[in-house]
GROMACS .gro file of C-alpha atoms in nm:
model
  486
    1MET     CA    1   1.732   2.164   3.111
    2SER     CA    2   1.574   2.247   2.767
    3ALA     CA    3   1.693   2.084   2.455
    4GLU     CA    4   1.807   2.420   2.314
    5ALA     CA    5   2.063   2.451   2.595
    6VAL     CA    6   2.247   2.126   2.501
    7VAL     CA    7   2.237   2.110   2.128
    8ASN     CA    8   2.460   2.299   1.876
    9ALA     CA    9   2.404   2.677   1.868
   10ASP     CA   10   2.322   2.657   1.495
   11ALA     CA   11   2.069   2.370   1.540
   12GLU     CA   12   1.697   2.419   1.527
   13VAL     CA   13   1.456   2.227   1.754
   14THR     CA   14   1.109   2.169   1.628
   15LYS     CA   15   0.861   2.015   1.865
   16GLY     CA   16   0.497   1.938   1.908
   17GLU     CA   17   0.243   2.055   1.651
   18SER     CA   18   0.497   2.226   1.422
   19ALA     CA   19   0.716   1.913   1.401
   20ARG     CA   20   0.409   1.696   1.328
   21MET     CA   21   0.290   1.941   1.063
   22SER     CA   22   0.633   1.952   0.898
   23SER     CA   23   0.640   1.570   0.872
   24PHE     CA   24   0.290   1.558   0.719
   25VAL     CA   25   0.358   1.835   0.467
   26GLY     CA   26   0.691   1.685   0.352
   27ALA     CA   27   0.570   1.326   0.313
   28ILE     CA   28   0.245   1.421   0.141
   29ALA     CA   29   0.438   1.647  -0.099
   30ILE     CA   30   0.658   1.356  -0.207
   31ALA     CA   31   0.346   1.139  -0.257
   32ASP     CA   32   0.178   1.407  -0.467
   33LEU     CA   33   0.497   1.431  -0.668
   34VAL     CA   34   0.466   1.080  -0.809
   35LYS     CA   35   0.079   1.058  -0.796
   36THR     CA   36   0.035   1.154  -1.154
   37THR     CA   37   0.252   0.863  -1.274
   38LEU     CA   38   0.020   0.598  -1.118
   39GLY     CA   39  -0.179   0.359  -1.339
   40PRO     CA   40  -0.173   0.261  -1.706
   41LYS     CA   41  -0.252   0.618  -1.812
   42GLY     CA   42   0.001   0.776  -1.576
   43MET     CA   43   0.229   1.052  -1.718
   44ASP     CA   44   0.601   1.049  -1.747
   45LYS     CA   45   0.834   1.293  -1.564
   46ILE     CA   46   1.128   1.462  -1.735
   47LEU     CA   47   1.423   1.477  -1.487
   48GLN     CA   48   1.727   1.697  -1.553
   49SER     CA   49   2.039   1.683  -1.342
   50VAL     CA   50   2.156   2.010  -1.198
   51GLY     CA   51   2.483   2.135  -1.054
   52ASP     CA   52   2.746   2.022  -1.303
   53PRO     CA   53   2.693   2.226  -1.628
   54SER     CA   54   2.886   1.971  -1.826
   55ASN     CA   55   2.656   1.689  -1.717
   56GLN     CA   56   2.300   1.807  -1.781
   57ARG     CA   57   2.167   1.453  -1.824
   58ILE     CA   58   1.797   1.412  -1.902
   59THR     CA   59   1.589   1.115  -1.782
   60ILE     CA   60   1.236   1.047  -1.899
   61THR     CA   61   1.053   0.796  -1.679
   62ASN     CA   62   0.739   0.722  -1.470
   63ASP     CA   63   0.913   0.473  -1.243
   64GLY     CA   64   0.851   0.595  -0.890
   65ALA     CA   65   1.189   0.471  -0.746
   66THR     CA   66   1.378   0.636  -1.029
   67ILE     CA   67   1.200   0.969  -0.979
   68LEU     CA   68   1.237   0.965  -0.597
   69LYS     CA   69   1.602   0.876  -0.613
   70SER     CA   70   1.664   1.180  -0.836
   71VAL     CA   71   1.487   1.428  -0.604
   72PRO     CA   72   1.703   1.591  -0.333
   73VAL     CA   73   1.495   1.571  -0.004
   74ASP     CA   74   1.564   1.741   0.327
   75ASN     CA   75   1.241   1.666   0.515
   76PRO     CA   76   1.290   1.358   0.742
   77ALA     CA   77   0.943   1.214   0.683
   78ALA     CA   78   0.983   1.259   0.303
   79LYS     CA   79   1.319   1.070   0.327
   80VAL     CA   80   1.131   0.783   0.493
   81LEU     CA   81   0.893   0.765   0.190
   82VAL     CA   82   1.187   0.768  -0.043
   83GLU     CA   83   1.346   0.475   0.151
   84ILE     CA   84   1.020   0.288   0.136
   85ALA     CA   85   1.014   0.320  -0.240
   86LYS     CA   86   1.376   0.208  -0.258
   87THR     CA   87   1.302  -0.097  -0.038
   88GLN     CA   88   0.998  -0.182  -0.261
   89ASP     CA   89   1.215  -0.154  -0.563
   90ASP     CA   90   1.493  -0.375  -0.424
   91THR     CA   91   1.250  -0.637  -0.281
   92VAL     CA   92   0.986  -0.666  -0.550
   93GLY     CA   93   1.103  -0.451  -0.835
   94ASP     CA   94   0.775  -0.277  -0.907
   95GLY     CA   95   0.493  -0.103  -0.715
   96THR     CA   96   0.709   0.178  -0.597
   97THR     CA   97   0.459   0.444  -0.696
   98SER     CA   98   0.171   0.253  -0.540
   99VAL     CA   99   0.339   0.224  -0.190
  100THR     CA  100   0.447   0.588  -0.201
  101VAL     CA  101   0.098   0.713  -0.297
  102LEU     CA  102  -0.069   0.486  -0.040
  103CYS     CA  103   0.164   0.613   0.237
  104GLY     CA  104   0.079   0.964   0.142
  105GLU     CA  105  -0.291   0.904   0.147
  106LEU     CA  106  -0.255   0.734   0.489
  107LEU     CA  107  -0.070   1.035   0.622
  108ARG     CA  108  -0.327   1.267   0.477
  109GLU     CA  109  -0.596   1.072   0.673
  110ALA     CA  110  -0.366   1.070   0.975
  111GLU     CA  111  -0.337   1.448   0.967
  112PHE     CA  112  -0.721   1.478   0.962
  113LEU     CA  113  -0.746   1.247   1.264
  114VAL     CA  114  -0.480   1.422   1.462
  115ASN     CA  115  -0.657   1.750   1.406
  116GLN     CA  116  -0.955   1.589   1.560
  117ARG     CA  117  -0.757   1.530   1.885
  118ILE     CA  118  -0.720   1.155   1.832
  119HIS     CA  119  -0.392   1.031   1.983
  120PRO     CA  120  -0.140   0.887   1.737
  121MET     CA  121  -0.121   0.556   1.929
  122THR     CA  122  -0.504   0.524   1.890
  123ILE     CA  123  -0.455   0.573   1.514
  124VAL     CA  124  -0.181   0.312   1.500
  125ALA     CA  125  -0.392   0.063   1.689
  126GLY     CA  126  -0.682   0.112   1.456
  127TRP     CA  127  -0.456   0.080   1.143
  128ARG     CA  128  -0.295  -0.239   1.272
  129ALA     CA  129  -0.641  -0.393   1.313
  130ALA     CA  130  -0.734  -0.278   0.965
  131VAL     CA  131  -0.417  -0.430   0.818
  132GLY     CA  132  -0.517  -0.770   0.967
  133TYR     CA  133  -0.865  -0.758   0.815
  134ALA     CA  134  -0.735  -0.634   0.480
  135ARG     CA  135  -0.464  -0.904   0.464
  136ALA     CA  136  -0.716  -1.175   0.540
  137ALA     CA  137  -0.947  -1.051   0.254
  138LEU     CA  138  -0.653  -1.038   0.021
  139GLU     CA  139  -0.546  -1.398   0.097
  140ASN     CA  140  -0.902  -1.524   0.060
  141ALA     CA  141  -0.929  -1.365  -0.285
  142ALA     CA  142  -0.596  -1.499  -0.412
  143GLN     CA  143  -0.581  -1.782  -0.664
  144ASP     CA  144  -0.293  -2.031  -0.706
  145HIS     CA  145  -0.239  -2.196  -1.046
  146SER     CA  146   0.105  -2.325  -0.992
  147SER     CA  147  -0.006  -2.691  -1.028
  148ASP     CA  148  -0.127  -2.614  -1.388
  149PRO     CA  149   0.173  -2.501  -1.610
  150VAL     CA  150  -0.045  -2.360  -1.882
  151ALA     CA  151  -0.265  -2.157  -1.650
  152PHE     CA  152   0.038  -2.045  -1.445
  153ARG     CA  153   0.215  -1.925  -1.759
  154GLU     CA  154  -0.098  -1.726  -1.852
  155ASP     CA  155  -0.096  -1.573  -1.503
  156LEU     CA  156   0.271  -1.473  -1.554
  157LEU     CA  157   0.193  -1.320  -1.893
  158ASN     CA  158  -0.095  -1.117  -1.747
  159ILE     CA  159   0.127  -1.001  -1.458
  160ALA     CA  160   0.396  -0.894  -1.700
  161LYS     CA  161   0.148  -0.704  -1.917
  162THR     CA  162   0.008  -0.529  -1.608
  163THR     CA  163   0.353  -0.430  -1.502
  164LEU     CA  164   0.440  -0.299  -1.846
  165SER     CA  165   0.097  -0.126  -1.895
  166SER     CA  166   0.211   0.183  -1.706
  167LYS     CA  167   0.555   0.184  -1.871
  168LEU     CA  168   0.705   0.304  -2.191
  169LEU     CA  169   0.684  -0.049  -2.328
  170ASN     CA  170   0.303  -0.039  -2.316
  171VAL     CA  171   0.284  -0.022  -2.698
  172GLU     CA  172   0.459  -0.354  -2.726
  173LYS     CA  173   0.365  -0.505  -2.388
  174SER     CA  174   0.250  -0.841  -2.539
  175HIS     CA  175   0.585  -0.886  -2.714
  176PHE     CA  176   0.789  -0.788  -2.405
  177ALA     CA  177   0.568  -0.992  -2.174
  178GLU     CA  178   0.654  -1.298  -2.379
  179LEU     CA  179   1.023  -1.216  -2.366
  180ALA     CA  180   1.018  -1.166  -1.988
  181VAL     CA  181   0.819  -1.480  -1.914
  182ASP     CA  182   1.031  -1.700  -2.133
  183ALA     CA  183   1.346  -1.558  -1.972
  184VAL     CA  184   1.221  -1.610  -1.614
  185LEU     CA  185   1.093  -1.957  -1.672
  186ARG     CA  186   1.434  -2.057  -1.792
  187LEU     CA  187   1.567  -1.982  -1.443
  188LYS     CA  188   1.361  -2.281  -1.314
  189GLY     CA  189   1.273  -2.098  -0.991
  190SER     CA  190   1.631  -1.995  -0.896
  191GLY     CA  191   1.540  -1.621  -0.920
  192ASN     CA  192   1.902  -1.532  -1.014
  193LEU     CA  193   1.862  -1.246  -1.250
  194ASP     CA  194   2.239  -1.249  -1.322
  195TYR     CA  195   2.165  -1.532  -1.565
  196ILE     CA  196   1.952  -1.289  -1.772
  197GLN     CA  197   2.170  -1.040  -1.963
  198VAL     CA  198   2.004  -0.725  -2.103
  199ILE     CA  199   2.199  -0.557  -2.387
  200LYS     CA  200   2.090  -0.222  -2.538
  201LYS     CA  201   2.161  -0.157  -2.903
  202PRO     CA  202   2.041   0.169  -3.061
  203GLY     CA  203   1.865   0.125  -3.397
  204GLY     CA  204   1.553  -0.043  -3.523
  205CYS     CA  205   1.225  -0.030  -3.319
  206LEU     CA  206   1.114  -0.175  -2.986
  207HIS     CA  207   0.944  -0.473  -3.160
  208ASP     CA  208   1.287  -0.578  -3.301
  209SER     CA  209   1.396  -0.669  -2.948
  210PHE     CA  210   1.452  -1.042  -2.902
  211LEU     CA  211   1.549  -1.314  -2.655
  212GLU     CA  212   1.869  -1.492  -2.746
  213ASP     CA  213   1.942  -1.840  -2.615
  214GLY     CA  214   2.269  -1.833  -2.425
  215PHE     CA  215   2.482  -1.555  -2.289
  216VAL     CA  216   2.581  -1.262  -2.515
  217LEU     CA  217   2.891  -1.052  -2.457
  218ASP     CA  218   2.915  -0.716  -2.620
  219LYS     CA  219   3.287  -0.760  -2.719
  220SER     CA  220   3.480  -0.900  -3.018
  221PHE     CA  221   3.739  -1.167  -3.087
  222GLY     CA  222   4.112  -1.091  -3.117
  223VAL     CA  223   4.264  -1.019  -3.459
  224GLY     CA  224   4.315  -1.328  -3.676
  225GLN     CA  225   4.138  -1.562  -3.433
  226ALA     CA  226   3.866  -1.816  -3.500
  227HIS     CA  227   3.511  -1.683  -3.476
  228ARG     CA  228   3.350  -2.018  -3.391
  229ILE     CA  229   3.458  -2.249  -3.107
  230GLU     CA  230   3.284  -2.578  -3.031
  231LYS     CA  231   3.310  -2.756  -2.691
  232ALA     CA  232   3.472  -2.444  -2.542
  233LYS     CA  233   3.690  -2.462  -2.226
  234ILE     CA  234   3.688  -2.106  -2.095
  235LEU     CA  235   3.930  -1.940  -1.850
  236VAL     CA  236   3.786  -1.624  -1.707
  237ALA     CA  237   4.051  -1.404  -1.560
  238ASN     CA  238   4.120  -1.060  -1.414
  239THR     CA  239   4.491  -1.008  -1.473
  240PRO     CA  240   4.717  -0.745  -1.648
  241MET     CA  241   4.818  -0.861  -1.994
  242ASP     CA  242   4.988  -0.531  -2.094
  243THR     CA  243   5.336  -0.562  -1.939
  244ASP     CA  244   5.511  -0.625  -2.279
  245LYS     CA  245   5.610  -0.254  -2.265
  246ILE     CA  246   5.844  -0.102  -1.999
  247LYS     CA  247   5.625   0.051  -1.728
  248ILE     CA  248   5.840   0.186  -1.448
  249TYR     CA  249   5.695   0.485  -1.267
  250GLY     CA  250   5.889   0.714  -1.036
  251SER     CA  251   6.227   0.558  -1.133
  252ARG     CA  252   6.489   0.624  -1.396
  253VAL     CA  253   6.679   0.357  -1.587
  254ARG     CA  254   7.010   0.455  -1.743
  255VAL     CA  255   7.176   0.247  -2.009
  256ASP     CA  256   7.491   0.303  -2.212
  257SER     CA  257   7.359   0.155  -2.532
  258MET     CA  258   7.040   0.078  -2.725
  259ALA     CA  259   7.130  -0.289  -2.691
  260LYS     CA  260   7.061  -0.271  -2.322
  261VAL     CA  261   6.719  -0.127  -2.389
  262ALA     CA  262   6.648  -0.418  -2.619
  263GLU     CA  263   6.756  -0.655  -2.344
  264ILE     CA  264   6.510  -0.504  -2.104
  265GLU     CA  265   6.234  -0.533  -2.362
  266ASP     CA  266   6.329  -0.892  -2.430
  267ALA     CA  267   6.313  -0.975  -2.062
  268GLU     CA  268   5.968  -0.816  -2.040
  269LYS     CA  269   5.852  -1.013  -2.342
  270GLU     CA  270   5.994  -1.339  -2.200
  271LYS     CA  271   5.806  -1.274  -1.875
  272MET     CA  272   5.486  -1.225  -2.068
  273ARG     CA  273   5.559  -1.536  -2.282
  274LEU     CA  274   5.589  -1.744  -1.965
  275LYS     CA  275   5.260  -1.605  -1.831
  276CYS     CA  276   5.083  -1.684  -2.154
  277LYS     CA  277   5.223  -2.037  -2.153
  278LYS     CA  278   5.090  -2.097  -1.798
  279ILE     CA  279   4.750  -1.975  -1.917
  280ILE     CA  280   4.756  -2.199  -2.227
  281ASP     CA  281   4.867  -2.504  -2.013
  282HIS     CA  282   4.526  -2.494  -1.845
  283GLY     CA  283   4.403  -2.682  -2.150
  284ILE     CA  284   4.169  -2.404  -2.264
  285ASN     CA  285   4.063  -2.282  -2.609
  286CYS     CA  286   3.906  -1.951  -2.491
  287PHE     CA  287   4.067  -1.688  -2.262
  288ILE     CA  288   3.847  -1.397  -2.135
  289ASN     CA  289   4.015  -1.117  -1.944
  290ARG     CA  290   3.864  -0.814  -1.765
  291GLN     CA  291   4.165  -0.609  -1.849
  292LEU     CA  292   4.333  -0.522  -2.176
  293ILE     CA  293   4.532  -0.785  -2.375
  294TYR     CA  294   4.811  -0.619  -2.564
  295ASN     CA  295   4.924  -0.731  -2.918
  296PHE     CA  296   5.211  -0.951  -2.806
  297PRO     CA  297   5.012  -1.184  -2.576
  298GLU     CA  298   4.721  -1.183  -2.821
  299GLN     CA  299   4.958  -1.308  -3.092
  300ILE     CA  300   5.083  -1.582  -2.855
  301PHE     CA  301   4.728  -1.688  -2.795
  302THR     CA  302   4.640  -1.686  -3.168
  303ASP     CA  303   4.956  -1.896  -3.250
  304ALA     CA  304   4.842  -2.153  -2.984
  305GLY     CA  305   4.485  -2.171  -3.128
  306VAL     CA  306   4.337  -2.004  -2.821
  307VAL     CA  307   4.064  -1.736  -2.867
  308SER     CA  308   4.119  -1.425  -2.651
  309ILE     CA  309   3.855  -1.167  -2.552
  310GLU     CA  310   3.975  -0.851  -2.378
  311HIS     CA  311   3.831  -0.582  -2.166
  312ALA     CA  312   3.514  -0.772  -2.062
  313ASP     CA  313   3.389  -0.540  -1.787
  314PHE     CA  314   3.371  -0.668  -1.432
  315ASP     CA  315   2.994  -0.721  -1.441
  316GLY     CA  316   3.034  -0.913  -1.769
  317ILE     CA  317   3.294  -1.157  -1.638
  318GLU     CA  318   3.103  -1.206  -1.309
  319ARG     CA  319   2.794  -1.306  -1.507
  320LEU     CA  320   3.002  -1.512  -1.749
  321ALA     CA  321   3.174  -1.699  -1.473
  322ALA     CA  322   2.831  -1.778  -1.311
  323VAL     CA  323   2.663  -1.904  -1.635
  324THR     CA  324   2.957  -2.117  -1.758
  325GLY     CA  325   3.032  -2.262  -1.416
  326GLY     CA  326   3.387  -2.131  -1.401
  327GLU     CA  327   3.581  -1.909  -1.156
  328ILE     CA  328   3.758  -1.585  -1.204
  329ALA     CA  329   4.131  -1.639  -1.184
  330SER     CA  330   4.417  -1.395  -1.113
  331THR     CA  331   4.714  -1.633  -1.088
  332PHE     CA  332   4.799  -1.930  -1.304
  333ASP     CA  333   5.066  -2.136  -1.120
  334ARG     CA  334   4.829  -2.404  -1.003
  335PRO     CA  335   4.602  -2.516  -1.298
  336GLU     CA  336   4.450  -2.798  -1.093
  337LEU     CA  337   4.296  -2.542  -0.852
  338VAL     CA  338   4.125  -2.341  -1.130
  339THR     CA  339   3.769  -2.415  -1.234
  340LEU     CA  340   3.720  -2.371  -1.609
  341GLY     CA  341   3.393  -2.260  -1.766
  342GLU     CA  342   3.225  -2.471  -2.023
  343CYS     CA  343   2.984  -2.413  -2.309
  344ASP     CA  344   2.883  -2.608  -2.625
  345LEU     CA  345   2.950  -2.324  -2.872
  346ILE     CA  346   3.098  -1.975  -2.893
  347ASP     CA  347   3.015  -1.785  -3.209
  348GLU     CA  348   2.951  -1.438  -3.348
  349ILE     CA  349   2.615  -1.281  -3.408
  350ILE     CA  350   2.537  -0.941  -3.575
  351VAL     CA  351   2.283  -0.703  -3.423
  352GLY     CA  352   2.229  -0.393  -3.632
  353GLU     CA  353   2.581  -0.289  -3.728
  354ASP     CA  354   2.756  -0.448  -3.427
  355ARG     CA  355   2.910  -0.786  -3.381
  356LEU     CA  356   2.845  -0.967  -3.045
  357ILE     CA  357   2.982  -1.289  -2.903
  358ARG     CA  358   2.728  -1.558  -2.808
  359PHE     CA  359   2.786  -1.841  -2.563
  360SER     CA  360   2.538  -2.117  -2.630
  361GLY     CA  361   2.482  -2.438  -2.424
  362CYS     CA  362   2.635  -2.293  -2.110
  363LYS     CA  363   2.690  -2.511  -1.802
  364GLY     CA  364   2.437  -2.297  -1.628
  365GLY     CA  365   2.176  -2.389  -1.881
  366SER     CA  366   1.926  -2.120  -1.769
  367ALA     CA  367   2.136  -1.840  -1.920
  368CYS     CA  368   1.979  -1.614  -2.180
  369SER     CA  369   2.015  -1.262  -2.315
  370ILE     CA  370   1.754  -1.004  -2.407
  371ILE     CA  371   1.865  -0.767  -2.682
  372LEU     CA  372   1.681  -0.431  -2.674
  373ARG     CA  373   1.644  -0.224  -2.981
  374GLY     CA  374   1.525   0.131  -2.994
  375ALA     CA  375   1.553   0.467  -3.162
  376SER     CA  376   1.737   0.656  -2.887
  377SER     CA  377   1.936   0.611  -2.570
  378HIS     CA  378   1.648   0.766  -2.360
  379LEU     CA  379   1.410   0.506  -2.507
  380LEU     CA  380   1.647   0.220  -2.439
  381ASP     CA  381   1.728   0.334  -2.082
  382GLU     CA  382   1.351   0.351  -1.995
  383ALA     CA  383   1.288   0.020  -2.180
  384GLU     CA  384   1.560  -0.145  -1.968
  385ARG     CA  385   1.403  -0.004  -1.644
  386SER     CA  386   1.058  -0.122  -1.745
  387LEU     CA  387   1.178  -0.472  -1.843
  388HIS     CA  388   1.382  -0.496  -1.519
  389ASP     CA  389   1.063  -0.426  -1.318
  390ALA     CA  390   0.880  -0.699  -1.511
  391LEU     CA  391   1.162  -0.954  -1.462
  392CYS     CA  392   1.178  -0.880  -1.082
  393VAL     CA  393   0.797  -0.918  -1.038
  394LEU     CA  394   0.791  -1.242  -1.235
  395THR     CA  395   1.077  -1.397  -1.030
  396GLU     CA  396   0.890  -1.303  -0.715
  397THR     CA  397   0.567  -1.459  -0.856
  398VAL     CA  398   0.750  -1.783  -0.935
  399LYS     CA  399   0.850  -1.797  -0.561
  400GLU     CA  400   0.505  -1.684  -0.431
  401THR     CA  401   0.253  -1.824  -0.685
  402ARG     CA  402  -0.063  -1.678  -0.545
  403VAL     CA  403  -0.203  -1.399  -0.760
  404VAL     CA  404  -0.481  -1.139  -0.717
  405CYS     CA  405  -0.664  -0.897  -0.948
  406GLY     CA  406  -0.544  -0.547  -1.027
  407GLY     CA  407  -0.721  -0.236  -1.151
  408GLY     CA  408  -0.808  -0.110  -0.803
  409CYS     CA  409  -1.004  -0.438  -0.739
  410MET     CA  410  -0.807  -0.550  -0.433
  411GLU     CA  411  -0.799  -0.202  -0.282
  412MET     CA  412  -1.176  -0.187  -0.297
  413LEU     CA  413  -1.208  -0.540  -0.163
  414MET     CA  414  -0.977  -0.465   0.136
  415ALA     CA  415  -1.161  -0.136   0.207
  416GLN     CA  416  -1.495  -0.315   0.204
  417ALA     CA  417  -1.358  -0.592   0.439
  418ILE     CA  418  -1.245  -0.311   0.685
  419ASP     CA  419  -1.579  -0.126   0.660
  420VAL     CA  420  -1.767  -0.450   0.766
  421GLN     CA  421  -1.562  -0.463   1.087
  422VAL     CA  422  -1.590  -0.095   1.175
  423PRO     CA  423  -1.942  -0.114   1.339
  424THR     CA  424  -1.825  -0.393   1.564
  425THR     CA  425  -1.514  -0.205   1.679
  426ALA     CA  426  -1.557   0.011   1.991
  427GLY     CA  427  -1.374   0.333   2.062
  428LYS     CA  428  -1.183   0.586   1.849
  429ALA     CA  429  -0.988   0.304   1.682
  430ALA     CA  430  -1.294   0.259   1.460
  431LEU     CA  431  -1.238   0.609   1.320
  432ALA     CA  432  -0.883   0.515   1.232
  433MET     CA  433  -1.007   0.198   1.055
  434GLU     CA  434  -1.250   0.409   0.848
  435ALA     CA  435  -0.963   0.635   0.753
  436PHE     CA  436  -0.754   0.337   0.642
  437ALA     CA  437  -1.040   0.220   0.416
  438ARG     CA  438  -1.070   0.573   0.269
  439ALA     CA  439  -0.698   0.578   0.192
  440LEU     CA  440  -0.727   0.240   0.015
  441ARG     CA  441  -1.017   0.372  -0.199
  442GLN     CA  442  -0.801   0.671  -0.302
  443LEU     CA  443  -0.585   0.445  -0.522
  444PRO     CA  444  -0.856   0.354  -0.772
  445THR     CA  445  -0.972   0.720  -0.764
  446ILE     CA  446  -0.621   0.838  -0.860
  447ILE     CA  447  -0.589   0.580  -1.133
  448ALA     CA  448  -0.918   0.705  -1.283
  449ASP     CA  449  -0.818   1.070  -1.247
  450ASN     CA  450  -0.485   1.011  -1.423
  451ALA     CA  451  -0.671   0.848  -1.712
  452GLY     CA  452  -0.902   1.158  -1.755
  453TYR     CA  453  -1.221   0.977  -1.646
  454ASP     CA  454  -1.491   1.075  -1.392
  455SER     CA  455  -1.336   0.911  -1.086
  456SER     CA  456  -1.636   0.976  -0.865
  457GLU     CA  457  -1.871   0.795  -1.113
  458LEU     CA  458  -1.635   0.502  -1.167
  459VAL     CA  459  -1.536   0.452  -0.805
  460THR     CA  460  -1.900   0.455  -0.683
  461GLN     CA  461  -1.992   0.201  -0.957
  462LEU     CA  462  -1.694  -0.012  -0.851
  463ARG     CA  463  -1.793   0.009  -0.484
  464ALA     CA  464  -2.149  -0.095  -0.568
  465ARG     CA  465  -2.035  -0.397  -0.767
  466HIS     CA  466  -1.819  -0.509  -0.470
  467ALA     CA  467  -2.112  -0.458  -0.235
  468ASN     CA  468  -2.322  -0.686  -0.455
  469GLY     CA  469  -2.063  -0.969  -0.432
  470ASP     CA  470  -1.860  -0.913  -0.754
  471ILE     CA  471  -1.516  -0.936  -0.592
  472SER     CA  472  -1.328  -0.943  -0.925
  473ALA     CA  473  -1.459  -0.605  -1.051
  474GLY     CA  474  -1.197  -0.337  -1.116
  475LEU     CA  475  -1.133  -0.033  -1.334
  476ASP     CA  476  -1.081  -0.098  -1.712
  477MET     CA  477  -0.881   0.210  -1.810
  478LYS     CA  478  -0.874   0.106  -2.175
  479ASN     CA  479  -1.258   0.152  -2.205
  480GLY     CA  480  -1.310   0.381  -1.915
  481ALA     CA  481  -1.553   0.149  -1.735
  482VAL     CA  482  -1.577  -0.110  -1.454
  483GLY     CA  483  -1.496  -0.460  -1.572
  484ASP     CA  484  -1.396  -0.810  -1.468
  485MET     CA  485  -1.030  -0.809  -1.387
  486TRP     CA  486  -0.981  -1.190  -1.436
   0.00000   0.00000   0.00000
């Protein structure tokens, strides 16, 4: 029985050559979409949301994952490429454009091989052998400076600069590389980026961005409360503190006099007064709540000498609880079961025209905050994405300390290692290995093309340098020449 006889009448069945061609075309189109953003001279894309006329949001970026997430895709093979980019972004944080373009070039080569009547399983077998040779060459070329703190920090700075070179922050990459490396080294290898808070504040220029020791919360103290607390004991909570007003929905309360209304309000206030007393009895001097704190409980806290901070968003209190060593509480009947957060100092800092609260000397001593400054929201959004990529790459480098050269150097090295093995490989798998090497060499070609240089001239020079044993040679896109990547 044919497939058409059992599937839905409205379904379409595509088989054989047409299905294969559809997959090739869709995936290669996605790769070509982001190809022009690859490299330090890659161009940005302007993305505008469609559909809702009231939400025509514009995003300016050259981040591959951000672009692909914004593009509606129907082709199954194209969806796989989008998922690959998302996985790369979640795992490493950068390199999303590179993996997408490499996959596109591999599929372009696969299409050529399939048209030569080479079976897909033969192509896969050749590619798996090529991956083994390429990985061995990559591991042999890697260097590990983790035993030398000064050299390792220099490696981290170079990696951060490389990551930022293709981003909006390229103009200030040295400054932001220092910020990112200092922030990541404070984590002491934990890799928990929750300890690094990034706050965007419009105004000033990118160079005004700075790293602040401690955790910074974009909130303000309550009215009439102290703006400086030493040896803080912090209770982080997610509880309603607005029940000082009558809030009965779907019901009707009838009273025969205004005195009865006053009695109900007094009962509500007494209930709130008892709740505040339970909170104060924890022995704290700072109370931070995710929800609102109304005037009546705020006044109770002020009279008791407790600083209250309201409406700290959920992400904020999660981070705050982590860095201060506390727990988020919702009930307050058992103080002995609640873990309080601690820090040496809570004070107020001014950034631009805004006042922020800084927590210094936190129990989780690796906490820090990066304050981003910039002229517009689009600039700050892209700066945050770029900095996040750098932070993710650096945390991975702290875990896996081996580093290799960039600038198309490793792609050329791996391609050369595969080419050496091709003559000793029998059968059609050798053709697949050659195609794998050609796909690798396409990455430096695209980098040169995006920079406006003669890619044929530069790539042939680079290939000759590698053939002569200069395994650290790569493309210097600042000068438009082949140079030493170390």
